[in-house]
Amino acid sequence: MAKTMAVNAGSSSLKFQLLEMPAEQVIAQGVIERIGMDDAIVTIKYGAEINAERLVGHSEDDEHITLSKDGKGKKYENVTAIKNHQQAINFMLQKLTDLGIIKDFNEITGVGHRVVAGGEWFNHSVVVTDEVLAKIDRLADYAPLHNPANAMGIRAFQKLLPDALSVAVFDTSFHQTMPDENFLYALPYEYYTRYGARKYGAHGTSHRYVASRAAELLGKDLKSLKLITLHLGAGASITAIKDGKSLDTSMGFSPLAGVAMATRSGDVDASLVYYIQEREGLTNEEMLNILNKKSGLLGISTISSDMRDLLDVQDTNEHANMAIRIFINRVVKYVGQYVAEMGGVDAIVFTAGIGENSVPVRKMIIDKLNYFGVKLDEEKNNVRGKEVEISTNDSKVKALLIPTNEELMIARDVESLKA
Ligand code: ADP
């Protein structure tokens, strides 16, 4: 059966998932971290169908395989020198072969790449051509840390798997349906036409996936629903989805905007940025670094960017408590805005690290949204990482927990472009 790889290439890491398609079965997943270093880390997890004889066992060097408790899953780990993305991908493909996960590189007939910025050029996933690659390169202005790495991943795969269909799946494309009153900032219009200064949003693949699953779980046509999807991870964004299309989203020109996140500030009065910058004598880059890396939950709590750490000490640590309240407050405000914008809502959907795993955070948010008819079933909410309706049976507005699956969405896009 044809295998498709979903790839997320960062500047020094590469995450992948290998799926059997169209069966949508994950056969391996992994990550290569610290690319460019002598001690890069390769991790590959794979499943039950692999022959136990192939285990290389614990060896004296860093290469080893461990078994999961039930003996079905296996994890290959290695620490080795990896110079660049091409070497990383070559190593990974070779390992997939050695481990018996694939027999031949050519079994991989499609590779879908996550690309962060698609600007206004891409409103859906596309087969990568030279022209597409050139555009991804040019869009590096919008995502300087991500697009160049995404493009590097695409080029490296194209060299190693020249016959596989190469597809780009953009974080922003789902949000291209936003109307101008939502995507434009109230700045001089010429900045939009000259520089593309507008809201693009992000996490589009995740919002698109959970919205389609929500419609399936509710047994309704997606086009007939008003949904608010809450992607609450280290990065967090909220999207209003009407008639199956993104109507508005909380992230902006970049992922810095919107709700307070693990280390990102979310929305801030722009004039305050200059006020602080001047007094602290910070360069633009330093200021942007503070807004992106030192703010949010970390900035307010002063102790951690991880919601789990803050929940642990919320009763004794005032700053942790404050950070949680700010996080909840921003989420609740965005949901309120989107209910108003859509003229109602049928369901709100929780996903990503915090949304999928935090029972108390979901409760804190829903308890503040009772006014528009969503009621939490505390027993049903007492769950992590499972697809489930968490609202009461008589809740007018439904609340759902849907683990996101961007890799599956990417693989489906590759499939649909193969035809
Ligand atoms: P990203 O993909 O943006 O890096 P994830 O969606 O993986 O983020 O989410 C990671 C975040 O999820 C972590 O910062 C952590 O705070 C949060 N998280 C994971 N598990 C829990 C939990 N049980 N309770 C609260 N927060 C959690």
Tab-separated table of C-alpha atoms and ligand atoms in Angstrom, residues 231 233-235 305-308 311 352-354 357-358 384, ligand 1:
chain	number	residue	atom	x	y	z
A	231	HIS	CA	-6.302	25.404	19.834
A	233	GLY	CA	-1.106	24.581	23.227
A	234	ALA	CA	2.158	26.379	23.956
A	235	GLY	CA	1.026	28.485	21.012
A	305	SER	CA	5.572	28.684	30.758
A	306	ASP	CA	3.997	25.284	31.339
A	307	MET	CA	0.363	25.349	32.383
A	308	ARG	CA	0.860	22.159	34.429
A	311	LEU	CA	-1.896	24.659	38.050
A	352	ALA	CA	-3.868	20.926	21.542
A	353	GLY	CA	-1.740	20.364	24.674
A	354	ILE	CA	-3.765	22.368	27.196
A	357	ASN	CA	-5.244	17.491	28.609
A	358	SER	CA	-6.280	20.056	31.169
A	384	ARG	CA	-7.571	13.515	28.562
B	1	ADP	P1	2.847	23.331	20.782
B	1	ADP	O1	2.514	22.348	19.675
B	1	ADP	O2	2.284	24.684	20.579
B	1	ADP	O3	4.278	23.318	21.195
B	1	ADP	P2	1.267	21.568	22.446
B	1	ADP	O4	-0.034	21.564	21.766
B	1	ADP	O5	2.106	20.341	22.381
B	1	ADP	O6	2.101	22.835	22.086
B	1	ADP	O7	1.009	21.922	23.971
B	1	ADP	C1	2.056	22.010	24.888
B	1	ADP	C2	1.520	22.629	26.159
B	1	ADP	O8	0.469	21.822	26.679
B	1	ADP	C3	2.567	22.704	27.258
B	1	ADP	O9	3.092	24.011	27.312
B	1	ADP	C4	1.810	22.377	28.515
B	1	ADP	O10	1.676	23.539	29.282
B	1	ADP	C5	0.422	21.993	28.067
B	1	ADP	N1	-0.053	20.769	28.697
B	1	ADP	C6	0.197	19.497	28.367
B	1	ADP	N2	-0.417	18.650	29.217
B	1	ADP	C7	-1.096	19.413	30.095
B	1	ADP	C8	-1.919	19.154	31.241
B	1	ADP	N3	-2.191	17.927	31.634
B	1	ADP	N4	-2.437	20.200	31.891
B	1	ADP	C9	-2.178	21.452	31.512
B	1	ADP	N5	-1.401	21.768	30.466
B	1	ADP	C10	-0.867	20.768	29.764
